Short mmCIF file of C-alpha atoms and ligand atoms in Angstrom, two decimals:
data_model
loop_
_atom_site.label_atom_id
_atom_site.label_comp_id
_atom_site.label_asym_id
_atom_site.label_seq_id
_atom_site.Cartn_x
_atom_site.Cartn_y
_atom_site.Cartn_z
CA MET A 1 41.01 136.85 97.71
CA ALA A 2 38.06 138.71 96.90
CA VAL A 3 40.43 142.38 96.33
CA ASN A 4 43.34 139.68 94.65
CA ALA A 5 40.19 138.60 92.14
CA LYS A 6 39.10 141.90 91.55
CA ALA A 7 42.80 143.41 91.07
CA ALA A 8 43.56 140.44 88.46
CA GLN A 9 40.42 141.48 87.09
CA LEU A 10 41.79 145.19 86.92
CA ARG A 11 44.49 144.15 85.40
CA ALA A 12 43.33 142.03 82.48
CA SER A 13 41.27 145.23 81.56
CA GLY A 14 44.57 147.20 81.04
CA ARG A 15 44.71 149.18 84.33
CA ASP A 16 47.61 149.60 85.95
CA ILE A 17 47.02 148.93 89.76
CA LEU A 18 49.66 150.20 92.51
CA SER A 19 50.06 147.20 94.92
CA LEU A 20 50.20 147.85 98.56
CA ALA A 21 49.39 144.35 99.22
CA ALA A 22 52.79 142.40 98.67
CA GLY A 23 54.13 140.26 102.23
CA GLU A 24 57.46 140.01 101.02
CA PRO A 25 60.68 142.72 100.47
CA ASP A 26 60.61 144.38 97.23
CA PHE A 27 64.15 144.06 96.94
CA ASP A 28 66.50 141.08 95.52
CA THR A 29 68.50 138.49 97.35
CA PRO A 30 71.72 139.34 97.98
CA SER A 31 74.26 138.50 95.48
CA HIS A 32 76.52 136.84 97.36
CA VAL A 33 73.87 134.08 98.71
CA LYS A 34 72.91 133.95 94.83
CA LYS A 35 76.48 132.86 94.10
CA ALA A 36 76.48 130.11 96.98
CA ALA A 37 73.55 128.72 95.39
CA ILE A 38 75.20 128.70 91.59
CA ALA A 39 78.04 127.09 93.05
CA ALA A 40 75.91 124.59 95.01
CA ILE A 41 74.49 123.45 91.72
CA ARG A 42 78.04 123.20 90.08
CA ASP A 43 79.59 121.30 92.82
CA GLY A 44 76.55 118.68 92.59
CA LEU A 45 74.66 119.61 95.90
CA THR A 46 71.74 118.49 94.46
CA LYS A 47 70.94 115.42 96.24
CA TYR A 48 68.42 114.69 99.41
CA THR A 49 69.84 116.00 102.26
CA VAL A 50 69.15 115.13 106.11
CA VAL A 51 65.65 115.99 106.72
CA ASP A 52 66.69 118.42 109.13
CA GLY A 53 69.16 120.19 107.53
CA THR A 54 72.46 120.01 106.39
CA PRO A 55 75.44 120.29 109.01
CA GLU A 56 77.13 123.95 107.46
CA LEU A 57 73.35 125.58 108.03
CA LYS A 58 72.57 123.68 111.49
CA GLN A 59 75.56 125.05 112.60
CA ALA A 60 74.93 128.64 110.77
CA ILE A 61 71.93 128.56 112.84
CA VAL A 62 73.07 127.54 115.74
CA GLU A 63 75.97 130.48 115.32
CA LYS A 64 73.34 133.00 114.77
CA LEU A 65 70.95 132.58 117.69
CA THR A 66 74.11 132.41 119.63
CA ARG A 67 75.66 136.00 118.00
CA GLU A 68 72.13 137.95 117.33
CA ASN A 69 69.81 136.35 119.70
CA SER A 70 72.17 135.19 122.90
CA LEU A 71 70.19 131.76 122.63
CA HIS A 72 72.25 128.65 122.92
CA TYR A 73 70.65 125.40 121.15
CA PRO A 74 72.83 122.04 119.77
CA PRO A 75 71.99 121.37 116.69
CA GLU A 76 69.82 118.26 117.56
CA GLN A 77 67.64 120.96 118.71
CA ILE A 78 67.35 122.44 115.59
CA LEU A 79 65.00 122.10 112.20
CA VAL A 80 65.20 123.70 109.10
CA SER A 81 62.28 123.61 107.21
CA SER A 82 60.78 124.89 103.90
CA GLY A 83 59.82 128.29 104.77
CA CYS A 84 59.23 129.94 108.44
CA LYS A 85 55.28 128.65 107.75
CA HIS A 86 56.10 125.12 107.26
CA SER A 87 58.13 125.04 110.80
CA ILE A 88 55.12 126.82 112.35
CA TYR A 89 52.90 123.80 110.52
CA ASN A 90 54.96 121.36 111.64
CA LEU A 91 54.81 122.46 115.55
CA MET A 92 51.41 122.71 115.05
CA GLN A 93 51.10 119.36 114.06
CA ALA A 94 53.31 118.13 116.50
CA LEU A 95 51.90 119.84 119.15
CA LEU A 96 48.25 119.87 119.03
CA ASP A 97 45.62 117.64 119.41
CA PRO A 98 41.46 117.95 118.70
CA GLY A 99 40.26 119.52 121.86
CA ASP A 100 43.43 121.78 122.41
CA GLU A 101 43.53 125.73 122.62
CA VAL A 102 45.72 127.71 120.39
CA ILE A 103 45.95 131.56 121.95
CA ILE A 104 46.47 133.84 119.25
CA PRO A 105 46.39 138.27 119.68
CA ALA A 106 44.79 139.55 117.03
CA PRO A 107 45.71 141.38 114.48
CA TYR A 108 47.26 137.69 113.30
CA TRP A 109 49.16 136.64 110.44
CA VAL A 110 46.24 134.93 108.48
CA SER A 111 47.82 131.73 108.99
CA TYR A 112 47.88 130.65 112.63
CA PRO A 113 44.41 130.58 113.17
CA ASP A 114 43.40 127.85 110.29
CA MET A 115 47.17 126.07 111.26
CA ALA A 116 45.65 125.76 114.16
CA LYS A 117 42.41 124.26 112.74
CA LEU A 118 44.06 122.03 110.18
CA ALA A 119 45.79 120.14 113.50
CA GLY A 120 42.19 119.78 114.90
CA ALA A 121 42.47 122.71 118.04
CA GLU A 122 40.43 125.42 118.54
CA PRO A 123 41.94 129.63 117.80
CA VAL A 124 41.09 131.50 120.84
CA ILE A 125 41.28 135.19 119.31
CA LEU A 126 42.42 137.79 121.61
CA ARG A 127 41.27 140.90 119.96
CA THR A 128 43.43 144.40 120.48
CA ASP A 129 42.86 148.20 118.55
CA ILE A 130 44.56 150.80 117.32
CA GLU A 131 44.04 152.56 120.79
CA HIS A 132 45.97 150.19 123.13
CA GLY A 133 48.52 149.70 120.27
CA TYR A 134 47.14 146.74 118.77
CA LYS A 135 48.91 144.43 121.65
CA MET A 136 47.94 142.24 123.94
CA SER A 137 47.40 143.08 127.63
CA PRO A 138 48.79 140.63 130.55
CA GLU A 139 44.84 140.70 132.02
CA GLN A 140 43.70 139.46 128.42
CA LEU A 141 46.12 136.53 128.32
CA ARG A 142 44.90 135.67 131.78
CA GLY A 143 41.51 135.58 131.10
CA ALA A 144 41.98 133.64 128.19
CA LEU A 145 43.91 130.80 129.78
CA SER A 146 41.83 127.45 130.29
CA ARG A 147 42.95 123.91 131.42
CA ARG A 148 42.96 123.22 127.49
CA SER A 149 45.10 125.88 126.33
CA ARG A 150 48.33 123.80 124.97
CA LEU A 151 49.69 126.90 122.71
CA LEU A 152 50.27 131.04 122.47
CA VAL A 153 51.92 132.35 119.43
CA LEU A 154 53.51 135.76 119.83
CA ASN A 155 54.69 137.36 116.52
CA SER A 156 56.48 140.67 117.46
CA PRO A 157 56.97 142.44 115.33
CA SER A 158 53.88 141.79 114.12
CA ASN A 159 52.17 141.09 111.09
CA PRO A 160 50.37 142.72 110.01
CA THR A 161 50.61 145.83 112.83
CA GLY A 162 54.49 146.24 112.56
CA ILE A 163 54.53 146.85 116.47
CA CYS A 164 56.84 145.01 118.79
CA TYR A 165 56.32 144.23 122.39
CA SER A 166 58.82 145.43 125.35
CA ASP A 167 60.66 143.68 127.70
CA ASP A 168 58.57 144.78 130.24
CA GLU A 169 55.26 143.53 128.41
CA LEU A 170 57.18 140.13 128.03
CA GLN A 171 58.00 139.49 131.38
CA ALA A 172 54.64 140.44 132.38
CA PHE A 173 53.16 137.71 129.81
CA GLY A 174 56.05 135.31 131.25
CA ALA A 175 55.14 135.69 134.72
CA ILE A 176 51.13 134.48 133.96
CA LEU A 177 52.45 131.63 131.60
CA ALA A 178 55.00 130.49 135.01
CA ASP A 179 51.76 129.43 136.47
CA HIS A 180 51.03 127.12 133.43
CA PRO A 181 53.41 124.87 132.55
CA GLU A 182 51.67 122.66 129.95
CA ILE A 183 51.46 125.84 127.84
CA VAL A 184 54.00 126.10 124.75
CA ILE A 185 54.92 129.36 123.12
CA ALA A 186 55.93 129.81 119.61
CA SER A 187 58.09 132.88 119.34
CA ASP A 188 57.74 133.83 115.31
CA ASP A 189 60.61 136.12 115.08
CA ILE A 190 60.69 136.03 111.58
CA TYR A 191 61.14 140.20 111.48
CA GLU A 192 63.58 140.60 113.72
CA HIS A 193 65.85 142.44 111.50
CA ILE A 194 63.17 144.83 110.31
CA LEU A 195 62.82 147.03 113.53
CA TRP A 196 63.94 150.49 114.26
CA THR A 197 63.01 150.82 118.05
CA GLY A 198 66.72 151.72 118.40
CA ARG A 199 66.92 148.91 121.41
CA PRO A 200 68.07 145.51 119.92
CA PHE A 201 65.71 142.32 119.19
CA ARG A 202 64.23 140.70 121.86
CA ASN A 203 61.79 137.71 122.03
CA ILE A 204 60.09 136.36 125.27
CA LEU A 205 62.93 133.84 125.73
CA ASN A 206 65.89 136.82 126.38
CA VAL A 207 63.36 137.97 128.94
CA CYS A 208 62.15 134.94 130.74
CA PRO A 209 64.94 132.40 129.88
CA VAL A 210 63.24 130.35 132.24
CA LEU A 211 60.36 129.48 129.81
CA HIS A 212 63.60 128.00 127.50
CA ASP A 213 62.19 124.22 127.77
CA ARG A 214 58.71 125.28 126.35
CA THR A 215 59.33 127.90 124.24
CA VAL A 216 59.80 127.04 119.99
CA VAL A 217 61.59 129.85 118.39
CA LEU A 218 60.32 130.47 114.86
CA ASN A 219 62.98 132.31 111.92
CA GLY A 220 63.74 132.07 108.05
CA VAL A 221 65.46 134.06 105.72
CA SER A 222 62.57 134.98 103.62
CA LYS A 223 62.21 138.67 105.17
CA ALA A 224 65.84 139.86 106.16
CA TYR A 225 67.10 138.42 102.99
CA ALA A 226 64.56 138.75 100.74
CA MET A 227 64.62 135.12 100.05
CA THR A 228 60.91 134.24 100.58
CA GLY A 229 61.33 131.96 97.20
CA TRP A 230 63.99 129.94 98.29
CA ARG A 231 61.68 128.35 101.21
CA ILE A 232 64.33 128.15 103.99
CA GLY A 233 62.41 128.70 107.66
CA PHE A 234 63.75 126.88 111.02
CA ALA A 235 62.65 126.21 114.65
CA ALA A 236 64.89 125.81 117.23
CA GLY A 237 63.45 124.48 120.22
CA PRO A 238 62.95 121.35 123.28
CA GLU A 239 64.46 118.24 121.62
CA THR A 240 61.18 116.20 122.27
CA ILE A 241 58.87 118.65 120.42
CA ILE A 242 61.89 119.20 117.45
CA ALA A 243 62.12 115.40 116.94
CA ALA A 244 58.37 115.08 116.83
CA MET A 245 58.13 118.08 114.14
CA LYS A 246 61.34 116.37 112.22
CA LYS A 247 58.77 112.92 112.20
CA ILE A 248 56.20 115.08 110.49
CA GLN A 249 58.68 116.63 107.76
CA SER A 250 60.16 113.24 107.16
CA GLN A 251 57.39 111.72 105.56
CA SER A 252 55.58 114.69 104.22
CA THR A 253 58.55 117.28 102.57
CA SER A 254 61.79 115.69 103.61
CA ASN A 255 64.70 117.89 103.51
CA PRO A 256 64.32 121.51 102.24
CA SER A 257 65.70 122.11 98.91
CA SER A 258 69.58 121.07 99.16
CA ILE A 259 70.34 124.54 97.07
CA SER A 260 68.26 126.92 99.01
CA GLN A 261 70.22 125.59 102.61
CA ALA A 262 73.26 126.31 101.04
CA ALA A 263 71.59 129.91 99.87
CA ALA A 264 70.58 130.56 103.36
CA THR A 265 73.97 129.01 104.87
CA ALA A 266 75.76 132.19 103.03
CA ALA A 267 72.81 134.35 104.28
CA LEU A 268 73.17 133.62 107.83
CA SER A 269 76.80 133.78 107.92
CA GLY A 270 78.03 136.40 105.45
CA SER A 271 77.57 139.78 105.58
CA GLN A 272 74.80 141.68 107.54
CA THR A 273 75.28 145.23 106.09
CA LEU A 274 72.55 144.97 103.34
CA VAL A 275 70.27 143.54 106.08
CA THR A 276 70.87 147.07 108.21
CA ARG A 277 70.56 149.39 105.01
CA ARG A 278 67.38 147.56 103.81
CA CYS A 279 65.82 148.17 107.09
CA LYS A 280 66.59 151.93 107.28
CA THR A 281 64.67 152.26 103.91
CA TYR A 282 61.92 150.82 105.09
CA LYS A 283 61.77 153.25 107.82
CA GLN A 284 62.05 156.15 105.53
CA ARG A 285 59.01 154.64 103.74
CA HIS A 286 57.22 154.18 107.02
CA ASP A 287 57.66 157.57 108.09
CA PHE A 288 56.27 158.48 104.63
CA ILE A 289 53.01 156.49 104.95
CA VAL A 290 52.26 157.05 108.17
CA LYS A 291 52.34 160.68 108.03
CA SER A 292 50.60 160.56 104.73
CA LEU A 293 47.67 158.06 106.43
CA ASN A 294 47.05 160.33 109.54
CA SER A 295 46.70 163.16 106.98
CA ILE A 296 43.21 161.97 105.64
CA ASP A 297 40.19 162.82 107.39
CA GLY A 298 39.07 159.47 108.80
CA VAL A 299 42.26 157.36 109.00
CA ARG A 300 44.43 156.97 112.13
CA ALA A 301 47.62 155.01 111.90
CA ILE A 302 50.56 154.67 114.66
CA ASP A 303 53.99 154.42 114.14
CA SER A 304 55.16 151.27 113.71
CA ASP A 305 57.99 149.90 115.36
CA GLY A 306 59.30 147.51 112.51
CA THR A 307 58.65 145.15 109.69
CA PHE A 308 57.07 146.96 106.02
CA TYR A 309 53.59 147.12 107.33
CA ALA A 310 50.99 149.73 108.10
CA PHE A 311 48.09 148.99 109.87
CA PRO A 312 45.59 152.19 110.07
CA ASP A 313 42.03 151.97 111.87
CA MET A 314 39.62 153.37 108.76
CA ASN A 315 36.51 153.11 110.73
CA GLY A 316 36.43 156.92 110.36
CA ILE A 317 35.68 156.55 106.71
CA ILE A 318 33.96 153.36 106.93
CA GLU A 319 31.23 155.11 108.87
CA ARG A 320 30.87 158.44 107.07
CA ARG A 321 30.29 156.87 103.96
CA ASP A 322 27.34 155.12 103.00
CA ASP A 323 28.80 154.03 99.87
CA ILE A 324 31.33 151.55 102.09
CA ALA A 325 29.83 149.27 104.63
CA ASN A 326 33.33 147.45 106.19
CA ASP A 327 36.65 147.07 105.05
CA VAL A 328 36.49 144.43 102.53
CA GLU A 329 34.00 147.23 100.66
CA LEU A 330 36.94 149.47 101.16
CA ALA A 331 39.65 147.71 99.64
CA GLU A 332 37.54 147.26 97.03
CA PHE A 333 36.84 150.62 96.64
CA LEU A 334 40.48 151.83 96.86
CA LEU A 335 41.18 149.12 93.97
CA GLU A 336 38.31 150.63 91.72
CA HIS A 337 38.93 154.52 92.24
CA ALA A 338 42.47 154.90 93.41
CA SER A 339 43.86 151.96 91.30
CA VAL A 340 45.53 150.93 95.03
CA ALA A 341 45.62 146.89 96.03
CA ALA A 342 45.84 146.90 100.15
CA VAL A 343 44.56 143.77 102.57
CA PRO A 344 41.72 144.56 104.63
CA GLY A 345 42.47 144.41 108.35
CA SER A 346 39.39 141.39 108.40
CA ALA A 347 41.85 138.91 107.44
CA PHE A 348 43.75 139.14 109.74
CA GLY A 349 41.28 139.31 112.48
CA SER A 350 40.65 142.91 112.50
CA PRO A 351 38.00 144.07 110.79
CA GLY A 352 37.83 148.25 110.02
CA CYS A 353 41.85 148.45 109.46
CA MET A 354 43.65 147.88 106.75
CA ARG A 355 47.23 146.58 105.96
CA PHE A 356 49.08 149.10 103.64
CA SER A 357 52.98 146.87 102.65
CA TYR A 358 55.15 149.62 101.59
CA ALA A 359 57.71 146.32 100.63
CA THR A 360 57.89 148.90 97.31
CA SER A 361 59.43 151.51 95.68
CA MET A 362 58.84 155.65 97.27
CA GLU A 363 57.06 156.65 93.47
CA VAL A 364 54.76 153.76 94.23
CA LEU A 365 54.16 154.56 97.29
CA GLU A 366 53.79 158.35 96.42
CA GLN A 367 51.64 157.76 93.63
CA ALA A 368 49.01 155.27 96.03
CA LEU A 369 48.85 157.66 98.79
CA ASN A 370 48.17 160.52 96.32
CA ASN A 371 45.36 158.49 94.80
CA ILE A 372 43.93 157.20 98.09
CA THR A 373 43.67 160.62 99.66
CA LYS A 374 41.87 161.97 96.34
CA ALA A 375 39.56 158.90 96.06
CA LEU A 376 38.52 159.07 99.61
CA GLN A 377 37.76 162.86 99.41
CA MET A 378 35.78 162.10 96.42
N1 PLP B 401 55.47 134.38 109.99
C1 PLP B 401 54.86 135.85 109.78
C2 PLP B 401 54.06 136.71 110.68
C3 PLP B 401 54.70 135.94 108.17
O1 PLP B 401 54.38 137.13 107.99
C4 PLP B 401 55.24 135.12 107.32
C5 PLP B 401 54.96 135.40 105.64
O2 PLP B 401 54.57 136.23 105.19
C6 PLP B 401 55.79 133.86 108.05
C7 PLP B 401 55.77 133.25 109.08
C8 PLP B 401 56.00 132.76 107.05
O3 PLP B 401 57.65 132.86 105.85
P1 PLP B 401 58.32 131.96 105.05
O4 PLP B 401 57.91 132.79 104.29
O5 PLP B 401 59.68 131.78 105.93
O6 PLP B 401 57.76 131.01 105.16
#
């Protein structure tokens, strides 16, 4: 918030700010998706739909989950919502009671802990660092479990680190969770298509199918199809949980936009070539930014497995400079002296780090990295 306010102030004073803060693709929504939305308007699909999603979209989701994830759900076990964020919110509201604990590995996507608190629950944050590849260890998970643990949130590939858990790591988590049948697992798969491990995307259900009856798979069209503004996300999971989430949605937002649902149906069922091509572009930008960041003295970046974020550890800079006390001040410094907006790691529960989004053009990235390098050498 502080960095945004400062960026807005600088922009208002006429400064050109290079934004590496975006949490959304810089690409446009594919044209066949836009056409489907226009057709929906023309065809009069402008009324309420059923709360949990049109039969067409739910069928497209059923087929997507089978085709891409080898996961099999009947339509009753799927709820379409106004963005993946809404899906996660519905889940936490439906599942959590005051006193419950939600296990969240850090760095985390900013909304998880606050959504848990809104439901009266307590976030239990498991800190990870760059030395451990920003990954929660099985020992950490085991040590965090208590009688009050109710939900574990997994996000792989992760916002903000871009890191992905391997099958073995997921398997190890599954083995621990097997002894705790009361814990539900939220698998936030929103970045599944922006991945360059060379292996197919896998979530915990692929390696531990025994968790099927207590895992909720959360996803959406925002990141893969550059559809952040359309607000379509979905959840697939146990019937009782999905039914409870649907009740909450029914008394709050009702159905997601009918037009966006038609667009999302086209996105999920249409050609996927653009998704693959865009992923390659993100990878090229990733290679450039990680290399450039590592060439700055005091900055340590590791390769991401996917997403469009780099999350370097900037402690070397903070320790060296008297004029920068922490990551928030470093973000303000970069705005002031490099005209670059980035998000401080403390927003994600990892002080001392910085999130740089490369959902922007190579020209902007080159200019930004050039400015950052010069400013930090001052
Ligand atoms: N989950 C993660 C990890 C995200 O980074 C985001 C968006 O930034 C979301 C969920 C929410 O996505 P949506 O736009 O579908 O609400």
